[in-house]
Coordinates of C-alpha atoms in Angstrom, one line a residue:
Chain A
X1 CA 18.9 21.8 13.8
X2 CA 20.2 18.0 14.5
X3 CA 20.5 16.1 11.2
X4 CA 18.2 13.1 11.3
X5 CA 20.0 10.2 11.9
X6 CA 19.3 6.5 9.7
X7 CA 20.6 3.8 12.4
X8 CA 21.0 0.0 11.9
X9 CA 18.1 -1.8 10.2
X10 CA 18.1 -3.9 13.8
X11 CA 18.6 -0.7 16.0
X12 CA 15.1 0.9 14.4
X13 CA 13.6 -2.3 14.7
X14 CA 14.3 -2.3 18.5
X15 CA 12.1 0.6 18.3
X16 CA 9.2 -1.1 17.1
X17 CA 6.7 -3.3 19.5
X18 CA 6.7 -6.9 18.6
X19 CA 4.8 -9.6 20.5
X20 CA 7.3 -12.7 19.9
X21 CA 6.0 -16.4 19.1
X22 CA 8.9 -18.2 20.8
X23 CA 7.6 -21.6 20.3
X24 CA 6.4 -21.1 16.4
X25 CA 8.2 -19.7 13.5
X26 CA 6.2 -18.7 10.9
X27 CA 9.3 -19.5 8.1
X28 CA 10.6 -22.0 6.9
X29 CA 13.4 -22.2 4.1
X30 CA 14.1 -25.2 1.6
X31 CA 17.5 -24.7 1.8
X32 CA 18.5 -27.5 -0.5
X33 CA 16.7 -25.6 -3.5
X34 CA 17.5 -22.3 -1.6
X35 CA 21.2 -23.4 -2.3
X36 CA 20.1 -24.9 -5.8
X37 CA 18.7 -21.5 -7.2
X38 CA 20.7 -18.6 -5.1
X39 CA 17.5 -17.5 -3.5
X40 CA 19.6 -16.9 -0.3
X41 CA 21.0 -13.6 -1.6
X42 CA 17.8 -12.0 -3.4
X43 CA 16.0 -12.4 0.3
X44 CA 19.4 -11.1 1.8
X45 CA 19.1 -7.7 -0.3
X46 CA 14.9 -7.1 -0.6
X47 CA 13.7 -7.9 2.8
X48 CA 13.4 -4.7 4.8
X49 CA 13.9 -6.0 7.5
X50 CA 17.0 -8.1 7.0
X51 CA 15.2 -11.8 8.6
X52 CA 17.4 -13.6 6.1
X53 CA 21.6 -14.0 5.9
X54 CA 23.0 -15.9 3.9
X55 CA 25.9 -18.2 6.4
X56 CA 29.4 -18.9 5.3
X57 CA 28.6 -22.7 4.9
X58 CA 25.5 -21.5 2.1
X59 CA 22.8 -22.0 4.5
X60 CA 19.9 -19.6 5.2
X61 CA 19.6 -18.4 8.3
X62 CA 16.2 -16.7 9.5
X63 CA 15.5 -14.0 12.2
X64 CA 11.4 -14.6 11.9
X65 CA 11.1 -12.7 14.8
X66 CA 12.0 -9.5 13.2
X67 CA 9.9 -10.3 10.6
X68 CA 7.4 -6.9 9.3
X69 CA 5.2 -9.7 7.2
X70 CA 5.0 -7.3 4.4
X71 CA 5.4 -11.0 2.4
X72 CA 7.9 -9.6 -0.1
X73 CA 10.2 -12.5 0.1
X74 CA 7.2 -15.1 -0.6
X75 CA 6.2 -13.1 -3.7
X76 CA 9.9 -12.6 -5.2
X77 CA 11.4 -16.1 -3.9
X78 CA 11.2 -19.0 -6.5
X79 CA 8.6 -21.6 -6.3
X80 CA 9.0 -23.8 -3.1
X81 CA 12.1 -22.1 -1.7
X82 CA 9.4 -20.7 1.4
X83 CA 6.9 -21.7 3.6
X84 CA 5.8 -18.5 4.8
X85 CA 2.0 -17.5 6.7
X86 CA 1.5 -15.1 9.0
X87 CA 2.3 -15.7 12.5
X88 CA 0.0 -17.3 15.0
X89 CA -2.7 -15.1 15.9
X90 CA -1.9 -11.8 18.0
X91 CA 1.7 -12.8 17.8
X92 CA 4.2 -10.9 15.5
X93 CA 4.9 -7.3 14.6
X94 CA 2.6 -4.6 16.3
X95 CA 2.0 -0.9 14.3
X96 CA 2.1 2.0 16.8
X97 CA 1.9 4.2 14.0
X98 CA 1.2 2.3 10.9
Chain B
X1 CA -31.6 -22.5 3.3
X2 CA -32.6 -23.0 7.0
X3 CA -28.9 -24.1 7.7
X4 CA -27.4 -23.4 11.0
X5 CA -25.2 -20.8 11.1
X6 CA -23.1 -18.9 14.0
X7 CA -23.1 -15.7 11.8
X8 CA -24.7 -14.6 8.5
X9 CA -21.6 -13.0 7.6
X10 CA -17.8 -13.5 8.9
X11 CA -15.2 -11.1 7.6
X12 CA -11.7 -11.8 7.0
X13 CA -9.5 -8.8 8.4
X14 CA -10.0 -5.7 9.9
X15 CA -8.7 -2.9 7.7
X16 CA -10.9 -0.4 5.6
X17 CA -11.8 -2.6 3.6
X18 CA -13.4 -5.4 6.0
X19 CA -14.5 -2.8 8.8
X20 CA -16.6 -0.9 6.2
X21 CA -18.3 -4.3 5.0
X22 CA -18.8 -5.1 8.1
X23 CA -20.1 -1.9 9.4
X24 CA -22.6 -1.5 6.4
X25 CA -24.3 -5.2 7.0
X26 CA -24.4 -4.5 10.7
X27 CA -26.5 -1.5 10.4
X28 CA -28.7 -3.2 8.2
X29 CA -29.3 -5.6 11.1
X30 CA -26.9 -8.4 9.7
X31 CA -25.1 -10.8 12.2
X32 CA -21.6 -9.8 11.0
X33 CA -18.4 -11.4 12.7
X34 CA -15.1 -9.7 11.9
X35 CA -11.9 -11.7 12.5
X36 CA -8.5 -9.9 12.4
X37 CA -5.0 -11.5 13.8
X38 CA -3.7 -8.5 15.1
X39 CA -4.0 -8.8 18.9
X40 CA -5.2 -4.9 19.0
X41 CA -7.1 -4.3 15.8
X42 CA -5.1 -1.7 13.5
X43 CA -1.7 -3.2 14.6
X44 CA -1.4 -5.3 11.7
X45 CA -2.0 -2.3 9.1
X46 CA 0.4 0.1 7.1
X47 CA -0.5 2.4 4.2
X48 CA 1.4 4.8 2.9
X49 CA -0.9 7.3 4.4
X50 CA -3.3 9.3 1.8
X51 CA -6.8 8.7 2.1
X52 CA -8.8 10.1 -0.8
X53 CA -11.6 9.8 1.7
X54 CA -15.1 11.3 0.3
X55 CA -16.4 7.6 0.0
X56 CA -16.2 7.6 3.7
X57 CA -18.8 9.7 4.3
X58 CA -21.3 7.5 2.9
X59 CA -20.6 5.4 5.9
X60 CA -19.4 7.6 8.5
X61 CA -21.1 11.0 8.4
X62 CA -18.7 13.1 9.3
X63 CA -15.6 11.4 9.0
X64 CA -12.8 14.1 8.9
X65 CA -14.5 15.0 11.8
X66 CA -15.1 12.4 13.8
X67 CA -12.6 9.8 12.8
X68 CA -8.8 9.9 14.4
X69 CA -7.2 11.7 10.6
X70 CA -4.1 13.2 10.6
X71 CA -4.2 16.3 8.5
X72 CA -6.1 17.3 5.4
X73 CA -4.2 17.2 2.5
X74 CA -4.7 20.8 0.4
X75 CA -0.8 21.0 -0.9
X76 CA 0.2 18.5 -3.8
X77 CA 4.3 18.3 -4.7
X78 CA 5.3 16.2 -7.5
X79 CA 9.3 15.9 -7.9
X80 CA 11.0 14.4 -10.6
X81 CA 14.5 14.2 -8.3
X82 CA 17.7 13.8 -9.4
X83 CA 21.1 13.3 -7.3
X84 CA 22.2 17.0 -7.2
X85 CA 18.4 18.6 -8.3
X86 CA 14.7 18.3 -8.7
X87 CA 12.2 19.5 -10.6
X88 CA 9.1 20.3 -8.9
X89 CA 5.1 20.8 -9.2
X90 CA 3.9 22.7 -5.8
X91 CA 0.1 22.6 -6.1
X92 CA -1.4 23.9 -3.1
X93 CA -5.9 24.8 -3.3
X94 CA -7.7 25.6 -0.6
X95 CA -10.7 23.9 -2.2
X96 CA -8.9 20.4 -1.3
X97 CA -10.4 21.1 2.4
X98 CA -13.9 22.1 1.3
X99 CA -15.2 19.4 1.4
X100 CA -12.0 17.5 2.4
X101 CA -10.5 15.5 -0.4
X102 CA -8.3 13.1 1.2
X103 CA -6.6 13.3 4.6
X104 CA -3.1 11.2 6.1
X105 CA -3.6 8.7 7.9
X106 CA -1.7 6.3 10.0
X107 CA -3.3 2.9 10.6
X108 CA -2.9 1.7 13.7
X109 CA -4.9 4.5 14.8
X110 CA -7.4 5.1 12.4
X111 CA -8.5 1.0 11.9
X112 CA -8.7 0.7 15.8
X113 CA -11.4 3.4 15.5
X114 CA -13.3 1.9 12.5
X115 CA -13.2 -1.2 14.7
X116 CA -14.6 0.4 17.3
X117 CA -17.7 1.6 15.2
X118 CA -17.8 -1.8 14.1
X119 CA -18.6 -3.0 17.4
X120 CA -21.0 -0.2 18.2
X121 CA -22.7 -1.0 14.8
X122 CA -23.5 -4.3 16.8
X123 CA -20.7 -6.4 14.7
X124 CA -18.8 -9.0 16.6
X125 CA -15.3 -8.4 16.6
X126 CA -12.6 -11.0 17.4
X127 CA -9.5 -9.9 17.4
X128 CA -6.0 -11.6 18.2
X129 CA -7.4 -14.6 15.5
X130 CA -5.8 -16.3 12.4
X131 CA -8.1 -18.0 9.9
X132 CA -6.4 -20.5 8.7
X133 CA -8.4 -21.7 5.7
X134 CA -12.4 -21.8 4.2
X135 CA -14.7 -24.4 4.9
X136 CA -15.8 -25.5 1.2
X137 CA -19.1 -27.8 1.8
X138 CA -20.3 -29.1 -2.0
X139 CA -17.9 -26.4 -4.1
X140 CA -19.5 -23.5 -1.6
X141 CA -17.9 -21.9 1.0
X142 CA -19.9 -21.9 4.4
X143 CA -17.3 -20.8 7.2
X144 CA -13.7 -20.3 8.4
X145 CA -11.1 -22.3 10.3
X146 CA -9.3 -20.7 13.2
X147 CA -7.0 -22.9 15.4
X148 CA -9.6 -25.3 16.4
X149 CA -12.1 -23.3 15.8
X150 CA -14.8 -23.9 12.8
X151 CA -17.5 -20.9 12.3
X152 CA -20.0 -21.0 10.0
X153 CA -22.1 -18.8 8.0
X154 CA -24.0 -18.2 4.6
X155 CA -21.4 -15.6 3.5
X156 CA -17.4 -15.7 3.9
X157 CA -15.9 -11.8 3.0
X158 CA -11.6 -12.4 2.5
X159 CA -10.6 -8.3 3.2
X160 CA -7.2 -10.3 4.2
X161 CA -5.0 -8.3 2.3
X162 CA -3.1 -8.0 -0.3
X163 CA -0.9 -11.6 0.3
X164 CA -4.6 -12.5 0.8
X165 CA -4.2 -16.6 1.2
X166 CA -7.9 -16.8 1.6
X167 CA -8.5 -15.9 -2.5
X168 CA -5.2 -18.3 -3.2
X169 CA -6.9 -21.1 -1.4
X170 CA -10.3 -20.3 -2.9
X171 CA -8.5 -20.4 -6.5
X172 CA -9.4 -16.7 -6.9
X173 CA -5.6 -15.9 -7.1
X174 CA -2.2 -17.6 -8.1
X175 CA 0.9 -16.2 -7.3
X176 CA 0.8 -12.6 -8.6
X177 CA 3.4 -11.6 -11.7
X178 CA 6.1 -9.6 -9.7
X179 CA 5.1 -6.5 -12.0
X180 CA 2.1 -6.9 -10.5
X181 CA 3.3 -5.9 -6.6
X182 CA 5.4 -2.9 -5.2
X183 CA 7.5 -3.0 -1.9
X184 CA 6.8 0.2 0.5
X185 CA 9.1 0.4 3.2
X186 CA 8.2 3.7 5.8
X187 CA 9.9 5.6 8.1
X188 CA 7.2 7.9 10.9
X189 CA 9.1 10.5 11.5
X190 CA 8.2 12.7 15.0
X191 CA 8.6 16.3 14.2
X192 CA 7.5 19.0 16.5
X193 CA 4.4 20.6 15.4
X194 CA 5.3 24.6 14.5
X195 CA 8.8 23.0 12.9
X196 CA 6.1 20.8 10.6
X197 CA 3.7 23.8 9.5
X198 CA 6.8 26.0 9.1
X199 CA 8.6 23.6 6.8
X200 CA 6.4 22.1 4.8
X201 CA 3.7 25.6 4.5
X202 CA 0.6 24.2 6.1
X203 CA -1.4 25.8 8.8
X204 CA -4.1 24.4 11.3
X205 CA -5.2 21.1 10.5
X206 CA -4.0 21.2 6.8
X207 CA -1.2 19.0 5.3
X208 CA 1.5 18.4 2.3
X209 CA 1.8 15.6 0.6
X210 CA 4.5 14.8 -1.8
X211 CA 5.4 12.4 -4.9
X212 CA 8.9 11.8 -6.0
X213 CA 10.6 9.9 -9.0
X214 CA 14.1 9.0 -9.9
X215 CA 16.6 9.2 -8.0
X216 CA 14.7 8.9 -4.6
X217 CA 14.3 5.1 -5.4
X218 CA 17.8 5.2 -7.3
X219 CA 16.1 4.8 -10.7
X220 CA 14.1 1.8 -9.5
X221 CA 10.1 1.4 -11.2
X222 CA 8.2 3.3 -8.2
X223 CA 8.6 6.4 -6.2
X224 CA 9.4 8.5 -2.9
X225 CA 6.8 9.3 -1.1
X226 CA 6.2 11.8 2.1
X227 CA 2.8 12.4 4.0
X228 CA 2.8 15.6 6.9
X229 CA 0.3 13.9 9.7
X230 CA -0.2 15.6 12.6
X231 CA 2.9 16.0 14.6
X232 CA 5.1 13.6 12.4
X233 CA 5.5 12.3 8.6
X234 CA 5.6 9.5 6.9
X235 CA 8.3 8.9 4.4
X236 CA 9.1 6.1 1.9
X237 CA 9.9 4.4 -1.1
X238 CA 7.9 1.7 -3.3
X239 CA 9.6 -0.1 -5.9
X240 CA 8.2 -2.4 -7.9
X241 CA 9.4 -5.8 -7.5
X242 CA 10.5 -6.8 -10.7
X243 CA 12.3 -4.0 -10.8
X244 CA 13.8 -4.5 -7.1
X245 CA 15.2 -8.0 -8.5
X246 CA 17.1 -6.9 -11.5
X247 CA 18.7 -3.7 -10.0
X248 CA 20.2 -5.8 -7.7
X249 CA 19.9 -3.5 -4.9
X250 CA 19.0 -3.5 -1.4
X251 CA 15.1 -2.4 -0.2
X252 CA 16.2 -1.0 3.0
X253 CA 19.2 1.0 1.2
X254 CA 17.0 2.4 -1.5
X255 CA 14.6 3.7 1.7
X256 CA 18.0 5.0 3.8
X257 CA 19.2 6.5 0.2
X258 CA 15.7 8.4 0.1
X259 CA 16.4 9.5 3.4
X260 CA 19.6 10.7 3.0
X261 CA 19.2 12.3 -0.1
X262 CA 20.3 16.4 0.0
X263 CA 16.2 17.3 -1.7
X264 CA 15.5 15.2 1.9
X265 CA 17.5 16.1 4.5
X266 CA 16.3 19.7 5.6
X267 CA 12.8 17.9 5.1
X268 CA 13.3 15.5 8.2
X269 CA 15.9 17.3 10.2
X270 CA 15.4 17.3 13.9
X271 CA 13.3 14.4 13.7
X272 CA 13.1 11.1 15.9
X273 CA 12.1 8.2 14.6
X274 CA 8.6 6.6 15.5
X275 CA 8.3 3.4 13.6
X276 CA 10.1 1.7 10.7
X277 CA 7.6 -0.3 8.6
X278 CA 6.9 -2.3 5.2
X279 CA 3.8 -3.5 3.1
X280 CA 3.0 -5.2 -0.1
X281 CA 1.2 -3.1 -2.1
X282 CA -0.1 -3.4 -6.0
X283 CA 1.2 -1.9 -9.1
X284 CA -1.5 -3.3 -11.4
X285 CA -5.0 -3.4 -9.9
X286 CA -6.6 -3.4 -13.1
X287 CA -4.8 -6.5 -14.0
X288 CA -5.4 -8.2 -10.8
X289 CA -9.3 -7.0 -10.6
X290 CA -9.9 -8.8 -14.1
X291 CA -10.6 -11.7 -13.3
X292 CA -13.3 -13.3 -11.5
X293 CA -13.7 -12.2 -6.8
X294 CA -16.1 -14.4 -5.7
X295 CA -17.4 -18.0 -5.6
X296 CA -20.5 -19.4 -4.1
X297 CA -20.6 -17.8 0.0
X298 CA -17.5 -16.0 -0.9
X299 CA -16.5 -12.2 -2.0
X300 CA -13.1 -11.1 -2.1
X301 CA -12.7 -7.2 -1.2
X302 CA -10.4 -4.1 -1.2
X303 CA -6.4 -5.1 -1.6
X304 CA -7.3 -9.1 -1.6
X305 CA -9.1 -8.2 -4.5
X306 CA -6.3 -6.2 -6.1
X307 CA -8.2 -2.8 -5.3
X308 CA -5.7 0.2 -6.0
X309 CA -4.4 2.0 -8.3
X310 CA -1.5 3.9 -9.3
X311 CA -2.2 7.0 -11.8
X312 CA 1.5 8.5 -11.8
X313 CA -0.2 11.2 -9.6
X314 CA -2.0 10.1 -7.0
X315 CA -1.9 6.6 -5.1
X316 CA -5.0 4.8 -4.2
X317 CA -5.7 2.2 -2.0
X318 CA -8.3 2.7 0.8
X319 CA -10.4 4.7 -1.1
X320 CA -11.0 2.0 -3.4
X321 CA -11.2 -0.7 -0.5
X322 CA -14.0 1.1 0.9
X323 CA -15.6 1.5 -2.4
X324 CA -15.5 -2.5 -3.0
X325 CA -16.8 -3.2 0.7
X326 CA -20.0 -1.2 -0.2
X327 CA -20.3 -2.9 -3.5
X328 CA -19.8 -6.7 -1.4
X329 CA -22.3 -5.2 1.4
X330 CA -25.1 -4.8 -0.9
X331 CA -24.6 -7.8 -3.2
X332 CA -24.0 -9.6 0.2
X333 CA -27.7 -8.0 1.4
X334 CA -29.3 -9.0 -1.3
X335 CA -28.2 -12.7 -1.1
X336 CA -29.0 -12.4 2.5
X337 CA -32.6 -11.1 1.1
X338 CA -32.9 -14.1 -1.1
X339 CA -31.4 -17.3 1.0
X340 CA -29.5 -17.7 -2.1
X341 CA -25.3 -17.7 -2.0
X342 CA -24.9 -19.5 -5.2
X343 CA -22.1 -18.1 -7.9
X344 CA -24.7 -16.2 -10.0
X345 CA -26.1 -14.5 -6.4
X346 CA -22.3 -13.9 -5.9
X347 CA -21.9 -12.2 -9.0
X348 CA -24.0 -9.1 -8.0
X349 CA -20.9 -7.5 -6.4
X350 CA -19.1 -7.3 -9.8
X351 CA -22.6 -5.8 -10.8
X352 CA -22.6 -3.4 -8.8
X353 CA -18.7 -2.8 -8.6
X354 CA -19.1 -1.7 -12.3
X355 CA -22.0 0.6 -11.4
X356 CA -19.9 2.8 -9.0
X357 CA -16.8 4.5 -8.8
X358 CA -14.3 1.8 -8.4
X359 CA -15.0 -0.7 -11.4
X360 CA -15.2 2.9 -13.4
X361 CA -12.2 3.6 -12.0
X362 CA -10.2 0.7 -12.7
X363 CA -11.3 0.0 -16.5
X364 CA -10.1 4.4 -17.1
X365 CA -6.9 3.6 -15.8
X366 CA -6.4 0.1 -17.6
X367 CA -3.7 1.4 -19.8
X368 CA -1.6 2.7 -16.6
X369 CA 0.4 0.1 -15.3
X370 CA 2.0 -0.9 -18.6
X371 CA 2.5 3.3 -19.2
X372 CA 4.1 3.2 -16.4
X373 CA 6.7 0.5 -17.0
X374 CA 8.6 2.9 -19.4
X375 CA 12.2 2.9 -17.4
X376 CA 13.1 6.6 -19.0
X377 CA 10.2 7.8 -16.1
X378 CA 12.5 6.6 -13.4
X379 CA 15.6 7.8 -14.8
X380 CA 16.3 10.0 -17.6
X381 CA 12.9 12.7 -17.4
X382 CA 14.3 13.9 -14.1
X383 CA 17.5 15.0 -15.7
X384 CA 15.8 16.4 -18.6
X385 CA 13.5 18.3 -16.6
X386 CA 16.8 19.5 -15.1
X387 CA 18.8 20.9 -17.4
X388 CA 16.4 22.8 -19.3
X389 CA 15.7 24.4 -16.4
X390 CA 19.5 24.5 -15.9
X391 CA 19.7 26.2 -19.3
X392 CA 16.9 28.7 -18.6
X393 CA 18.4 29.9 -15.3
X394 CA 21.8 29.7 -15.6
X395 CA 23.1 32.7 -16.7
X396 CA 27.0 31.8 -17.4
X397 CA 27.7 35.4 -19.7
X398 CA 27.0 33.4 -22.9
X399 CA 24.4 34.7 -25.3
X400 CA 21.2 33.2 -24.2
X401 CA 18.9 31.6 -26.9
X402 CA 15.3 31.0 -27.1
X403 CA 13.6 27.8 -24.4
X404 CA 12.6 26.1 -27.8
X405 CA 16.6 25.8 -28.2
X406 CA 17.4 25.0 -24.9
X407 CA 15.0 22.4 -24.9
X408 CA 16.2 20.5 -28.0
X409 CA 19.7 20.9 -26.7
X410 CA 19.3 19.1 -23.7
X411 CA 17.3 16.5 -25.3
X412 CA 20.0 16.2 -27.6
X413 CA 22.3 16.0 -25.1
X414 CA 20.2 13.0 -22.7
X415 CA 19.9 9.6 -23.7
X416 CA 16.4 10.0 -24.9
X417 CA 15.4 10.6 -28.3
X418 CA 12.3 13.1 -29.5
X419 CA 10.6 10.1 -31.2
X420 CA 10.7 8.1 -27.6
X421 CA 9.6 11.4 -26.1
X422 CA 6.5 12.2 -29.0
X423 CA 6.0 8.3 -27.7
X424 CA 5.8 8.6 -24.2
X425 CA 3.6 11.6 -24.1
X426 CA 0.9 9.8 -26.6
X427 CA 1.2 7.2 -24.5
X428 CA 0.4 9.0 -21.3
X429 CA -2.2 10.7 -23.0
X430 CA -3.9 7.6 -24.2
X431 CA -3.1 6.0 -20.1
X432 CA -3.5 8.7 -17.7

């Protein structure tokens, strides 16, 4: 029998259903303190989703909309490095299976 | 209190915990409105998928019948795992399905149906919605604010979850201690049915469930976890995220790891991928339930509260949610009763939280969390475990000696001494 195959963090989330906010995101990153306390690479490694890289010029870049709003990164990010809510009602991630 | 209200009762979110308060005040003939921000109710929800669900039936007679369950879960596998081996407890009782113990579930189909019995119960559900924050009127809490929207009511529930921004607003909650909170991440894995009941020894509706430490989670505070549902299973890791932050690993690598891993791979074989997901969940409920849920015209219920609780053995969530809602329903009738939403009328749900299952619940398995902190449970036990075994079964043509010697050899040989051993196990005595 076929192994099971583990794709690309992006590739299974191109399996999931998402109704996308394209006017709103729900994220916002300080990215002068962001810079200031390294937050850029914890968020990098823990979000299972992989919404946050860290850029060559330092910055935080932020793919909200293939955000799972698990809310991981506000709970491990320090103090004021995140605005984070959920996304507008009926927009974001959508659970077929859950 | 003769103050106009468009609902006695709005609830924040529609999982277990919200749809069974809900449900429960609507058949008592309460105006309930339920507000959840998914567009299709359920599509917001993840659990790792056990339900111990015998609570349920207080609300839904007949639920493992009725309701859209996966499989009942009669076979129990607890594996300490290591990279090359794993040690494993196969409990399998056919007294787990009579009466049903717990089932899998997946959420976006089983909260869809509790919605829908919501509505039939004559609730008001409004789905696609985001409250935004309380309405406090003279340090009480009289309705919600939705958009532009502003409802009110004698009675605010928050069953928003566990990143539940209702009980930060209301002061309920601070940011949580990151010992306090786990990250799942899940794979739903489609498996054809007869390849399912073949592999994992089930039959019919019944179902396997399985617990893993160490090296599933690459020695990282939390577990492996996989759930047979009907024609798929769920599978996944939870680490705990102080943990997460000093290993200095990656979440989605620790899941792939888990998934990769040679105790794993004829597990899932042949499978195709139905959803990749993640949740918040809670390590210590007990600390988080401490302190006070309510204020005047609001309750806070099931993983808002801090609801769940992790015995080593068994993971509890929704059980526990459930158990809370009924607790909130009947203080909430009472204060209905009365016209009075003041703290002290509030206070009636910790009353009779402490009276049932769940606050019993949550002060036996006080001691838990911190148990279950020890690292050597992540790490070395596994190994342990192993080579004794290794010792027992390995028959290499040298003279064999008796298991007490094998024993004290391989302890010998691990980093863990018999004193943090003698320690452990009085601890887990003393916690468990």
């Amino acid at each position: 029998m076929a192994e099971f195959v583990i794709d690309s963090v992006p590739a299974r989330l191109a399996g999931n259903t998402y109704n996308l906010d394209e006017d709103e995101s729900h994220i916002e990153v300080d990215q002068e303190l962001a810079r200031r306390t390294g937050a850029g690479k914890l968020l990098e490694r823990i979000c299972p989703a992989h919404v946050y890289t860290v850029e060559a010029d330092g910055t935080v870049s932020v793919e909200y909309a293939a955000c799972l709003e698990c809310g991981t990164c506000l709970a491990m990010a320090p103090d004021g490095v995140l605005k984070w809510h959920y996304p507008r009602g009926s927009f974001g991630i959508m659970f077929r299976e859950g | 209190m003769s103050q106009e209200v468009d609902f006695e009762v709005i609830v924040i979110g529609g999982g277990v915990a919200g749809a069974v308060c809900a449900h429960t005040l609507a058949q008592h003939g309460r105006e309930v409105l339920l507000i959840e921000r998914g567009a299709e109710p359920g599509s917001k929800n993840l659990s790792g998928g056990v339900f111990y669900c015998r609570v349920m039936e207080q609300v839904f007679p007949g639920f493992v019948d009725v309701a859209p369950v996966e499989r009942r879960i009669t076979r129990n596998c607890v594996s300490l795992v290591n990279p090359g081996s794993h040690v494993t407890i196969d409990y399998w009782d056919k007294r787990l399905a009579e009466p049903v113990n717990a089932v899998s579930v997946l959420r976006a189909k089983l909260d869809a149906w509790l919605l829908e019995q919501c509505e039939e119960a004559g609730v008001t559900v409004m789905p696609g919605v985001r409250v935004d924050s309380l309405i406090v009127d003279g340090g009480r809490v009289v309705g919600v604010r939705a958009h532009e929207d502003e409802l009110r009511c004698h009675v605010v529930v928050a069953a928003d979850g566990v990143n539940s921004f209702i009980a930060r607003q209301a002061g309920i909650r601070t940011k949580e201690p990151m010992k306090h909170l786990a990250l799942g991440v899940k794979s739903v894995i489609g498996l054809d049915r007869t390849v399912l009941e073949d592999r994992f020894h089930v039959r019919g509706n019944e179902g396997a469930a399985y617990a893993m430490v160490g090296d599933c989670t690459q020695g990282v505070a939390g577990g492996g976890f996989l759930y047979t549902n009907d024609e798929s299973v769920s599978i996944g890791v939870v680490m705990r995220l102080d943990d997460l932050e000093k290993s200095g690993l990656s979440s989605s690598d620790i899941h792939d790891h888990l998934l990769a891993h040679p105790a794993i791979v004829p597990l899932i074989e042949g499978g195709t991928l139905l959803e990749y997901g993640c949740h918040l969940t809670i390590e210590d409920g007990p600390a988080m339930t401490s302190h006070d849920l309510t204020r005047p015209g609001l309750v806070i219920i099931g993983d808002a509260a801090g609801f769940t609780l992790n015995t080593g053995l068994t993971i509890r969530g929704m059980d526990l949610a459930a158990g809370s809602a009924l607790a909130a329903a009947e203080a909430i009738r009472r204060a209905l009763d009365a016209g009075d939403f003041t703290q002290a009328a509030m206070d009636e749900y910790r009353r009779q939280l402490d009276a049932g299952f769940v606050g019993k619940d949550m002060a036996t398995y006080s001691r838990t969390p911190a148990f279950l902190e020890r690292p050597r449970m992540y790490t070395d036990y596994g190994q342990l475990a192993a080579d004794v075994f290794h010792g027992v079964f390995n028959h290499d043509l040298t003279p064999r000696r008796r298991m007490l010697r094998v024993g004290l050899d391989a302890l010998k040989a691990s980093r863990v001494k018999l004193t943090e051993v003698m320690g452990d196990a009085l601890a887990g005595v003393r916690a468990l």
